[in-house]
PDB file of C-alpha atoms and ligand atoms in Angstrom:
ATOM      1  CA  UNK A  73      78.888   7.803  27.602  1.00  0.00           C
ATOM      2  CA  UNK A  74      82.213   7.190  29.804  1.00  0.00           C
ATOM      3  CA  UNK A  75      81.901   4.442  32.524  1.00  0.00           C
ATOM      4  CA  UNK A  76      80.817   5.726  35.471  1.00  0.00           C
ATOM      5  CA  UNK A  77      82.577   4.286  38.089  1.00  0.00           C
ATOM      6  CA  UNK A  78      81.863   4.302  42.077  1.00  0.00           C
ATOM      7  CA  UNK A  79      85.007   2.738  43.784  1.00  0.00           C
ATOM      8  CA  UNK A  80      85.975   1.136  47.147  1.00  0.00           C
ATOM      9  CA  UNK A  81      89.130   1.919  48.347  1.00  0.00           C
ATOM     10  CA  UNK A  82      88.921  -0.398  52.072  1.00  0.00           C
ATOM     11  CA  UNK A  83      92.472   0.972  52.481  1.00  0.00           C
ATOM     12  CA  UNK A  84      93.613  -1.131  55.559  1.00  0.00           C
ATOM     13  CA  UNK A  85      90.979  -1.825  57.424  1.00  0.00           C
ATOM     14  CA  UNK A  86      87.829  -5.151  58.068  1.00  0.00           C
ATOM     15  CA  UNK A  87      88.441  -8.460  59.518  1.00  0.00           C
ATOM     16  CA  UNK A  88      88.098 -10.977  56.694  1.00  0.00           C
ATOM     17  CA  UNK A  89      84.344 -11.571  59.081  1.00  0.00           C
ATOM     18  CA  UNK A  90      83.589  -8.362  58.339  1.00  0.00           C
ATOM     19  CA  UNK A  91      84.663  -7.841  55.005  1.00  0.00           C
ATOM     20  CA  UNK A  92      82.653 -10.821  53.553  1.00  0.00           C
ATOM     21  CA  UNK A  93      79.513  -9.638  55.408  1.00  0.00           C
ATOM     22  CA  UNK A  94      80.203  -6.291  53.581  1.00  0.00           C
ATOM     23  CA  UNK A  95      80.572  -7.794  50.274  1.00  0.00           C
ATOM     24  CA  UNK A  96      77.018  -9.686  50.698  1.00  0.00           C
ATOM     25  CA  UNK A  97      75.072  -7.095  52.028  1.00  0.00           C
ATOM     26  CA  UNK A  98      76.201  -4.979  48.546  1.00  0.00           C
ATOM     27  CA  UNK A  99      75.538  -7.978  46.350  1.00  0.00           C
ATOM     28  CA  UNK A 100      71.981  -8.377  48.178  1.00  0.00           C
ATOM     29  CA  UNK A 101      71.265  -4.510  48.171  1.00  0.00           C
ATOM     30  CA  UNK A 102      69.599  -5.274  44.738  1.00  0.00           C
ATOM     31  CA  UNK A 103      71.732  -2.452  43.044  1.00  0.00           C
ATOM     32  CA  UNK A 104      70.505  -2.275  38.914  1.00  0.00           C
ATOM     33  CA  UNK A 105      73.549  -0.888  37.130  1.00  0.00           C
ATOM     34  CA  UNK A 106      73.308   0.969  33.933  1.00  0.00           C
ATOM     35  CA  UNK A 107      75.288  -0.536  30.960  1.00  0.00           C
ATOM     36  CA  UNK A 108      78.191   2.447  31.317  1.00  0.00           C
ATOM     37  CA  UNK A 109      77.978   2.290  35.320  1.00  0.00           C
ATOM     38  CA  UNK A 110      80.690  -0.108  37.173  1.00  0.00           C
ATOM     39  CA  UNK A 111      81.471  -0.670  40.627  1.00  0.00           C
ATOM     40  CA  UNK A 112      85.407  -1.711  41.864  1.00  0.00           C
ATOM     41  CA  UNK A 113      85.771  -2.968  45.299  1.00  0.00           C
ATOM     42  CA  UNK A 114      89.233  -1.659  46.083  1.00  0.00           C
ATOM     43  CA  UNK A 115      89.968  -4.431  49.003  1.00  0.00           C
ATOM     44  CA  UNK A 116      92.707  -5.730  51.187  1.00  0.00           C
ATOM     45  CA  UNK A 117      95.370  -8.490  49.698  1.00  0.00           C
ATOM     46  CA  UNK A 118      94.309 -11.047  52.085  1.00  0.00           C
ATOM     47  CA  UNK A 119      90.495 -10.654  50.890  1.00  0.00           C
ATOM     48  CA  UNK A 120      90.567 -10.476  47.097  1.00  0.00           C
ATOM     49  CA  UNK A 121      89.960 -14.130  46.904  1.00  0.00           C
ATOM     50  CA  UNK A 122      86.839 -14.201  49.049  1.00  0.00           C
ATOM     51  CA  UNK A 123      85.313 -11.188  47.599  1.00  0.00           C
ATOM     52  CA  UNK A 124      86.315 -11.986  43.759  1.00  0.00           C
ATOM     53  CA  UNK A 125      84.380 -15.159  44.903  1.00  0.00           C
ATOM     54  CA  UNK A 126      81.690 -13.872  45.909  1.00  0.00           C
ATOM     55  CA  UNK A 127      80.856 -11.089  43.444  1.00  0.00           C
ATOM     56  CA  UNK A 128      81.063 -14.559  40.719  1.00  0.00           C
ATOM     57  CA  UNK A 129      80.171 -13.307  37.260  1.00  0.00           C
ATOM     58  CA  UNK A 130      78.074 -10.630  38.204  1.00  0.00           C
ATOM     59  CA  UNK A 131      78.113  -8.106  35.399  1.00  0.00           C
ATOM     60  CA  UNK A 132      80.181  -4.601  36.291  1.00  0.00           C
ATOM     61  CA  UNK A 133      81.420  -5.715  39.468  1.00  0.00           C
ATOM     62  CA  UNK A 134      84.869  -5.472  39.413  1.00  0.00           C
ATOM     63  CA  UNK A 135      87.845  -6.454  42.081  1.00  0.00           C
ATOM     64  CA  UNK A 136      90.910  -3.723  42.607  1.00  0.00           C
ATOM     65  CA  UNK A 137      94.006  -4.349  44.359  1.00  0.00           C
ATOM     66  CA  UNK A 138      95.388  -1.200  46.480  1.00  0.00           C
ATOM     67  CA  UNK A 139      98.870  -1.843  45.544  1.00  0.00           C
ATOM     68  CA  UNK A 140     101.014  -4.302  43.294  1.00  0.00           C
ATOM     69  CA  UNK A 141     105.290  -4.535  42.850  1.00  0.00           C
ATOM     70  CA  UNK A 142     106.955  -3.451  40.063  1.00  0.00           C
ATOM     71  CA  UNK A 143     107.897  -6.828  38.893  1.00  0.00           C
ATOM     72  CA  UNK A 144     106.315  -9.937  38.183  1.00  0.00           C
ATOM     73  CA  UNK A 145     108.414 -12.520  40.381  1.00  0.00           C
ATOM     74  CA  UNK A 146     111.149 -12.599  42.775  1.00  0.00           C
ATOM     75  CA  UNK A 147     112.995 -12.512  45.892  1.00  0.00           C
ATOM     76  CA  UNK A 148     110.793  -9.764  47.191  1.00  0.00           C
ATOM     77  CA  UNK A 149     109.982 -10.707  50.352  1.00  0.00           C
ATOM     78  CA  UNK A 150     106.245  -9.834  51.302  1.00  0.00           C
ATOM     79  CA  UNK A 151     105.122  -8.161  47.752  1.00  0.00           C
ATOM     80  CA  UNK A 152     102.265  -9.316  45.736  1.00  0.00           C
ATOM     81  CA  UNK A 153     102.777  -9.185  42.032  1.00  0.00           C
ATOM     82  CA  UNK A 154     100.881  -8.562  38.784  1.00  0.00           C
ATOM     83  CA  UNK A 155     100.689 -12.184  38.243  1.00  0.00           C
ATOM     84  CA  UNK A 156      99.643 -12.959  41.907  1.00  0.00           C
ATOM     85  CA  UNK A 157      96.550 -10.695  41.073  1.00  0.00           C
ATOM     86  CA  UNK A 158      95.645 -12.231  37.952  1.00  0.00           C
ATOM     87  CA  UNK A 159      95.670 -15.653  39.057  1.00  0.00           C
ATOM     88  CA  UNK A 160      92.950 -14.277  41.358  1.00  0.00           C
ATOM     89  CA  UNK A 161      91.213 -12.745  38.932  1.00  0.00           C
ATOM     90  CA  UNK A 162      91.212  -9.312  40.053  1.00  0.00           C
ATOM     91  CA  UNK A 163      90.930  -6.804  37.247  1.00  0.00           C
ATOM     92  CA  UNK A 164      92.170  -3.247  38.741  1.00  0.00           C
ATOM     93  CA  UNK A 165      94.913  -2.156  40.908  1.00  0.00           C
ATOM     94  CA  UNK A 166      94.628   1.114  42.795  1.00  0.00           C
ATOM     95  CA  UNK A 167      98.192   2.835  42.030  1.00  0.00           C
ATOM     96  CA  UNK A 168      99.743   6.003  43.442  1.00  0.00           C
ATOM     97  CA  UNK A 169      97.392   6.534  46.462  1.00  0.00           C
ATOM     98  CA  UNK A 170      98.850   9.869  48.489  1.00  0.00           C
ATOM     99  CA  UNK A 171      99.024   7.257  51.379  1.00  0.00           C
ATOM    100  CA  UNK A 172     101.216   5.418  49.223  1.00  0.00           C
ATOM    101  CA  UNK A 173     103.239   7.992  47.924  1.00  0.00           C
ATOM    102  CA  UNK A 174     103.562   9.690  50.893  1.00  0.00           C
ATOM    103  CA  UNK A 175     103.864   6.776  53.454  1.00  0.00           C
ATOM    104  CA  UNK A 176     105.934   4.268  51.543  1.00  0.00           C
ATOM    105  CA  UNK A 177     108.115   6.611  49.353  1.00  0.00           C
ATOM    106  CA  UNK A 178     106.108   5.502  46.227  1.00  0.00           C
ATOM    107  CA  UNK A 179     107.811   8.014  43.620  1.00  0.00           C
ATOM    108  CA  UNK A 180     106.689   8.948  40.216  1.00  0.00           C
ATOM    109  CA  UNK A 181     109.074   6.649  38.053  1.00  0.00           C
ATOM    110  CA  UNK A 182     107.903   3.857  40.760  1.00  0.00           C
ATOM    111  CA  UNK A 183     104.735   4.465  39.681  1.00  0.00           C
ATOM    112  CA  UNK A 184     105.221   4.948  35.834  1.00  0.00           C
ATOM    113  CA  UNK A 185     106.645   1.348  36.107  1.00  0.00           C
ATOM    114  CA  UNK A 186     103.588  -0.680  38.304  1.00  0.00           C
ATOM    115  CA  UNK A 187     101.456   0.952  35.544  1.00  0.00           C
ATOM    116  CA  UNK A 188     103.444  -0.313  33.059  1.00  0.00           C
ATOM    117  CA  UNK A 189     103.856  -3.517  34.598  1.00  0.00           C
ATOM    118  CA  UNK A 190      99.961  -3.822  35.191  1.00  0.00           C
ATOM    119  CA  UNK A 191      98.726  -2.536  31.610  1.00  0.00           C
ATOM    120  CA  UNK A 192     101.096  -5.199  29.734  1.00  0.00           C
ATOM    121  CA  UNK A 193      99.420  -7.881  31.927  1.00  0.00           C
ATOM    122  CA  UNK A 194      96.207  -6.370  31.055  1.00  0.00           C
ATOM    123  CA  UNK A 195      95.192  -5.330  34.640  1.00  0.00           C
ATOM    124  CA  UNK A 196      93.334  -2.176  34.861  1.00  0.00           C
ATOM    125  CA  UNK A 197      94.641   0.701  37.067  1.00  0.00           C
ATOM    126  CA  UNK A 198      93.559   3.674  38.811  1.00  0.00           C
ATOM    127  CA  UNK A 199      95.632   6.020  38.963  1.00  0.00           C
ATOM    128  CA  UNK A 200      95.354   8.450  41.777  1.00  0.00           C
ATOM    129  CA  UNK A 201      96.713  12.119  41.601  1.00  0.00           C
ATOM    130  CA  UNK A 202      95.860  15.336  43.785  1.00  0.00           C
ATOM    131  CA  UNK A 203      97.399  18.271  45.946  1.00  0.00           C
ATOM    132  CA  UNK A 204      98.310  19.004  49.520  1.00  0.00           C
ATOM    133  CA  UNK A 205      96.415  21.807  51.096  1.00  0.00           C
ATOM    134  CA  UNK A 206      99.759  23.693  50.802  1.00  0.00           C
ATOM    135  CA  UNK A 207      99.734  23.494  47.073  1.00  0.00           C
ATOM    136  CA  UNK A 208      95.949  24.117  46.760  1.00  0.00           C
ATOM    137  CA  UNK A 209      96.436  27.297  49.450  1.00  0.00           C
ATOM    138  CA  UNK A 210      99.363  28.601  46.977  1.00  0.00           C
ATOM    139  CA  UNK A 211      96.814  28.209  43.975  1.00  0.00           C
ATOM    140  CA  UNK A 212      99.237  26.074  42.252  1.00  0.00           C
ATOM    141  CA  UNK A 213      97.245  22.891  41.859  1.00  0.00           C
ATOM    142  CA  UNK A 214      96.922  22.364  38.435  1.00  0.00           C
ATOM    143  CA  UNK A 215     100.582  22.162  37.787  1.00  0.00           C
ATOM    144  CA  UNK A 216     101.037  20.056  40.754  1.00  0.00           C
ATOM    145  CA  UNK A 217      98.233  17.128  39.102  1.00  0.00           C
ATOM    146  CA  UNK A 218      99.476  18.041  35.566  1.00  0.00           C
ATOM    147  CA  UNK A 219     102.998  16.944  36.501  1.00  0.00           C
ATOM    148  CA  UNK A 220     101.908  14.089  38.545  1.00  0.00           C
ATOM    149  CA  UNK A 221      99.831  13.130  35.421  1.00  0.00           C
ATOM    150  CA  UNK A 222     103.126  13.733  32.797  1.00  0.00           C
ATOM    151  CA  UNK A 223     106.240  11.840  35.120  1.00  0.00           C
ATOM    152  CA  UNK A 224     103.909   8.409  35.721  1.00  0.00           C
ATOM    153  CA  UNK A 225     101.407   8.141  32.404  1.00  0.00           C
ATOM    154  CA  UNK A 226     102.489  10.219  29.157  1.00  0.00           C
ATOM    155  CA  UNK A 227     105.225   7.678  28.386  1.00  0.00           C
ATOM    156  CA  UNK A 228     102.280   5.782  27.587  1.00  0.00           C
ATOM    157  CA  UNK A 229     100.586   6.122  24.058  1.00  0.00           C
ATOM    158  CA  UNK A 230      97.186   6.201  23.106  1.00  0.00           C
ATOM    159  CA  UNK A 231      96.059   2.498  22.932  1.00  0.00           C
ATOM    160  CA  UNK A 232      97.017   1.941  26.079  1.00  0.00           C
ATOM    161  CA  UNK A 233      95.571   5.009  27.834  1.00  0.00           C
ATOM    162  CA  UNK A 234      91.645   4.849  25.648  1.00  0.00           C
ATOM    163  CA  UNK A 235      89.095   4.156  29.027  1.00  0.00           C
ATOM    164  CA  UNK A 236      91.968   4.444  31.678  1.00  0.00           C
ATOM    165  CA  UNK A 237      90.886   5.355  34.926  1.00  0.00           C
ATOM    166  CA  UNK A 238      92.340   8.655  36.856  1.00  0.00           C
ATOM    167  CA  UNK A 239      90.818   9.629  40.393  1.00  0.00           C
ATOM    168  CA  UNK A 240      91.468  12.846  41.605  1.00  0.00           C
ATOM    169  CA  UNK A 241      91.665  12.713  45.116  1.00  0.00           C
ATOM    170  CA  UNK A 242      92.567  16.266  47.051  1.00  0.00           C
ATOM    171  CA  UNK A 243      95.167  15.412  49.928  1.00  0.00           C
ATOM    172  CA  UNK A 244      93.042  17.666  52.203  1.00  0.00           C
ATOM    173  CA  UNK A 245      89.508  16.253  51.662  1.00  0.00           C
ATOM    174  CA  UNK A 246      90.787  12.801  52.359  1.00  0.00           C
ATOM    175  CA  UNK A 247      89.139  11.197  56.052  1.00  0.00           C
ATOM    176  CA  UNK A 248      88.740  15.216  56.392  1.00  0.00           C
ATOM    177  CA  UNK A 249      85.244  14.814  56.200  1.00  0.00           C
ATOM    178  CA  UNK A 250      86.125  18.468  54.320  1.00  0.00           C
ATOM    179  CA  UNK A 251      85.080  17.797  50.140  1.00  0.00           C
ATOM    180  CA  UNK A 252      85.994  19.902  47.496  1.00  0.00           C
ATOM    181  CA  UNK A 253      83.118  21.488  46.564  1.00  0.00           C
ATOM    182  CA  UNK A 254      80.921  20.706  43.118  1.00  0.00           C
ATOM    183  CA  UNK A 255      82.741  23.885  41.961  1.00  0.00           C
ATOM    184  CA  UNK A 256      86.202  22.528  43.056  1.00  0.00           C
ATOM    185  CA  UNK A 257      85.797  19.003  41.972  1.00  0.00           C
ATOM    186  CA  UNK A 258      84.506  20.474  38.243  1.00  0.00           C
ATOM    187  CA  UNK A 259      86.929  22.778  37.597  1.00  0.00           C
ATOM    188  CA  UNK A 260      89.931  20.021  38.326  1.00  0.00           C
ATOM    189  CA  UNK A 261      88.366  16.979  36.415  1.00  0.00           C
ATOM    190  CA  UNK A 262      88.250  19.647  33.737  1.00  0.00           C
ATOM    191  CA  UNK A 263      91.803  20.422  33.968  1.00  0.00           C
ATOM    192  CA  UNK A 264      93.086  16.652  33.991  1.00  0.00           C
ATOM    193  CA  UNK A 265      90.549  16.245  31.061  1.00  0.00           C
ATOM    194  CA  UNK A 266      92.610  19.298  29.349  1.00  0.00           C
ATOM    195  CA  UNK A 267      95.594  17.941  29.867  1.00  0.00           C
ATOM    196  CA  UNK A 268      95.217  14.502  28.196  1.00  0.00           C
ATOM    197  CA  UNK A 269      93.443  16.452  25.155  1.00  0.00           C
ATOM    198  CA  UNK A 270      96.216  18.489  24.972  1.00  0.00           C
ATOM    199  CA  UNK A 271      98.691  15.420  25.099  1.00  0.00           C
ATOM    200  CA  UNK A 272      96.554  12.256  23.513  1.00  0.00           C
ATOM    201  CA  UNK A 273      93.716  14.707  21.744  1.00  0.00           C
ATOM    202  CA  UNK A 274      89.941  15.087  22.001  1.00  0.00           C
ATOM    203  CA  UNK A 275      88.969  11.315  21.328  1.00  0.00           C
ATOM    204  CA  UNK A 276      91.268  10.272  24.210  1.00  0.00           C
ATOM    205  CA  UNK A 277      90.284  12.840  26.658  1.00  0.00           C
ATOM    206  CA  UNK A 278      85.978  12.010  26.601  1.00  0.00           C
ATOM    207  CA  UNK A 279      87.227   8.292  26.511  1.00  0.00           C
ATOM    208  CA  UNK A 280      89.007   8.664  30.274  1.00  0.00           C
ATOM    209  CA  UNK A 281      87.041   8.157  33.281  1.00  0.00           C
ATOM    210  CA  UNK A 282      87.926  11.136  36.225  1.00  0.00           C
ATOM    211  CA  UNK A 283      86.917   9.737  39.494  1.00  0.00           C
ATOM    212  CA  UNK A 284      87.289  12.117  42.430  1.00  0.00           C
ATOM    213  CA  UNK A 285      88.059  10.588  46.135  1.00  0.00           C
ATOM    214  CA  UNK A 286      88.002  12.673  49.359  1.00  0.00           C
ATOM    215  CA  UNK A 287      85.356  12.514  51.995  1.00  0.00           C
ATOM    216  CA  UNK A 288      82.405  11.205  49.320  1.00  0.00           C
ATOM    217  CA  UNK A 289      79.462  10.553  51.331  1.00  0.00           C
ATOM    218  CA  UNK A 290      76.128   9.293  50.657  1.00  0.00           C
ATOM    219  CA  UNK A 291      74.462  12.724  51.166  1.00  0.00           C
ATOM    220  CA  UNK A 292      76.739  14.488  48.790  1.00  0.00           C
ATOM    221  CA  UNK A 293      77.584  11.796  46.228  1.00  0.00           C
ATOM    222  CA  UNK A 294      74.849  12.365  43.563  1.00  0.00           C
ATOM    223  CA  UNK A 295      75.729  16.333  43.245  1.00  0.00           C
ATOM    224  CA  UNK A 296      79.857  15.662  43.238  1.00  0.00           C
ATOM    225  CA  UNK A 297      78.993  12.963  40.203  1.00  0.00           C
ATOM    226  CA  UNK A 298      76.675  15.005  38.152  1.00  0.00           C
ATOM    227  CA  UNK A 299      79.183  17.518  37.515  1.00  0.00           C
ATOM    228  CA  UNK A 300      80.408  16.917  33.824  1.00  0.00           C
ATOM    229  CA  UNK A 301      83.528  15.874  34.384  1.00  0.00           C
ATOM    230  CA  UNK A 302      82.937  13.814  36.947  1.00  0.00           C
ATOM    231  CA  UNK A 303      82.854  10.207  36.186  1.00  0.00           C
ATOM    232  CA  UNK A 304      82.264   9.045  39.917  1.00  0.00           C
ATOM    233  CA  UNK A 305      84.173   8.520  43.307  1.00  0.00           C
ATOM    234  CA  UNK A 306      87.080   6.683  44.827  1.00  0.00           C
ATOM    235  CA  UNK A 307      85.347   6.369  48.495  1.00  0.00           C
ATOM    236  CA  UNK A 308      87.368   5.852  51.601  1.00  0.00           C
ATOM    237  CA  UNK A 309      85.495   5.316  54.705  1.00  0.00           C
ATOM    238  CA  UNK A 310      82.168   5.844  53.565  1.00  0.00           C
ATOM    239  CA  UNK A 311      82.637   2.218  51.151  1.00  0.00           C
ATOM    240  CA  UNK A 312      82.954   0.162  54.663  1.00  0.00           C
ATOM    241  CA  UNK A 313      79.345   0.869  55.074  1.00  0.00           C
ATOM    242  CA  UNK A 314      76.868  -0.861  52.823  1.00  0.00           C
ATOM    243  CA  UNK A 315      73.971   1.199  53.210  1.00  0.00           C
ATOM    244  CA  UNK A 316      76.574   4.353  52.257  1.00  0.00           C
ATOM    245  CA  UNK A 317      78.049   2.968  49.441  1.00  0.00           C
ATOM    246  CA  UNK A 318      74.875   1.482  48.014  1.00  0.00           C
ATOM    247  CA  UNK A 319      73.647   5.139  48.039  1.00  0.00           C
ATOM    248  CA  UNK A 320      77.048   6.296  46.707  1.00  0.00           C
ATOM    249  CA  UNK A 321      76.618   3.854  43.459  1.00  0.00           C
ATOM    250  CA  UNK A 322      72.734   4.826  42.993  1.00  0.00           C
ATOM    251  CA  UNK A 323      73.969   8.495  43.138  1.00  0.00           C
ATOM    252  CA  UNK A 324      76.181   7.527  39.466  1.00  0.00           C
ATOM    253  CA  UNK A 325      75.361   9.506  36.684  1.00  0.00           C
ATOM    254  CA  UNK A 326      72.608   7.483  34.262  1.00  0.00           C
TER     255      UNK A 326
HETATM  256  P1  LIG B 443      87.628   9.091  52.362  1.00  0.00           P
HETATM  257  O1  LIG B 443      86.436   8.793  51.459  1.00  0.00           O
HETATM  258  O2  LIG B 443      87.594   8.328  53.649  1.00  0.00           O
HETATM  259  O3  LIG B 443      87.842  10.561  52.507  1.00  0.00           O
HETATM  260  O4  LIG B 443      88.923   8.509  51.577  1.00  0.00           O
HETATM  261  C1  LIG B 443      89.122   8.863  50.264  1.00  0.00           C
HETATM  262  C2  LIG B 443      90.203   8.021  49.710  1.00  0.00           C
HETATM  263  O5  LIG B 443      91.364   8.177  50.038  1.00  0.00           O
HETATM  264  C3  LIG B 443      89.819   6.964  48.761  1.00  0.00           C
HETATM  265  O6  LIG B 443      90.940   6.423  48.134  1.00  0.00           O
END
């Protein structure tokens, strides 16, 4: 089966109090993963350390950056590079956001080069795509993900894109507390899983996990992930609560 993957994204928010409270309370909630189920904690710069810490070697826990620069030293000031994270030992980087992209300028070459930068240092991304409510009003949202899949990843061959993770995350179902529905969600992941086949081929495409992100909550988790081409969630607010996401990670496809 495909990893199944529930993922934190904190985004910008926790004191470092708060956020190591959060990370014990998930490592305490006695949480029994199955082999192809993985959790990423998608966490703030300042707190990789102290959560990297104190997940230790605990098997399919990962660590994500949100963001990372496009090169690997320099006179950049305030930037955190690929190198920065490894040191750390984090193992994923969270890359084209729509807060990113849309807040910071982050453009599609920008983001064909941090994943670039991050797969030939052999840090994980997950690579976020999805539509305004514009674009998904005008019924144009598959070309809208298909090119934001084609200018950042199919420069990339097939080595390097076997088990990458994409999240699909609807612009207009993000802190919405409005989710695509099961229908919605399907029939995307489906298309994103098209495209790659059509690109990379069939071995490729069932190889890729397609997360989706945008207002995941512990009540509708379970049915969102047990559509088929659902791999999981990239979860916003609902990760800052342990009780939530604990329930969002049991509701991961077995
Ligand atoms: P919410 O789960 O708060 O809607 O955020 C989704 C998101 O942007 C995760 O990256």
């Amino acid at each position: 089966m495909r990893k199944q993957i529930a993922a934190a994204n904190w985004k910008m928010n926790l004191t470092v109090q708060q956020a190591g409270a959060l990370t014990d309370e998930l490592m305490n909630a006695g949480l029994q993963l199955g082999t192809d189920q993985e959790v990423i904690l998608g966490v703030p710069f300042p707190y990789l350390s102290l959560v990297r810490g104190k997940l230790g070697d605990t098997p399919q826990f990962y660590v994500a950056a949100q963001n990372c620069h496009t090169q690997k030293s320099g006179a950049y000031t305030g930037e955190v590079s690929v190198d920065m994270l490894q040191s750390l030992e984090v193992s994923h980087v969270i890359l084209g956001h729509s807060e990113r992209r849309e807040y910071f300028n982050e453009s599609p070459k920008m983001l064909a080069d941090k994943v670039d930068i991050c797969l030939a240092s052999g840090l994980k991304p997950v690579f976020c795509c999805g539509e305004p409510l514009a674009i998904r009003e005008s019924g144009t949202e598959n070309a809208y993900v298909e090119a934001q899949l084609r200018e950042s990843l199919f420069h990339l061959g097939v080595e390097q894109l076997t088990g990458f993770i994409i999240a699909y995350e609807p612009i207009w179902a993000i802190g919405t507390g409005k989710t695509a529905t099961n229908e919605q969600a399907q029939q995307m992941h489906a298309h994103i899983r098209q495209v790659m086949r059509n690109q990379y081929g069939e071995a490729l495409a069932n190889s890729i996990s397609i997360l989706y992100g945008g207002s995941v909550k512990a009540g509708n988790a379970a049915e969102i992930f047990a559509q088929p081409d659902v791999d999981g969630g990239l979860v916003g607010g609902a990760s800052l609560v342990a009780v939530d996401f604990t329930a969002i990670i049991r509701g991961l496809k077995k």
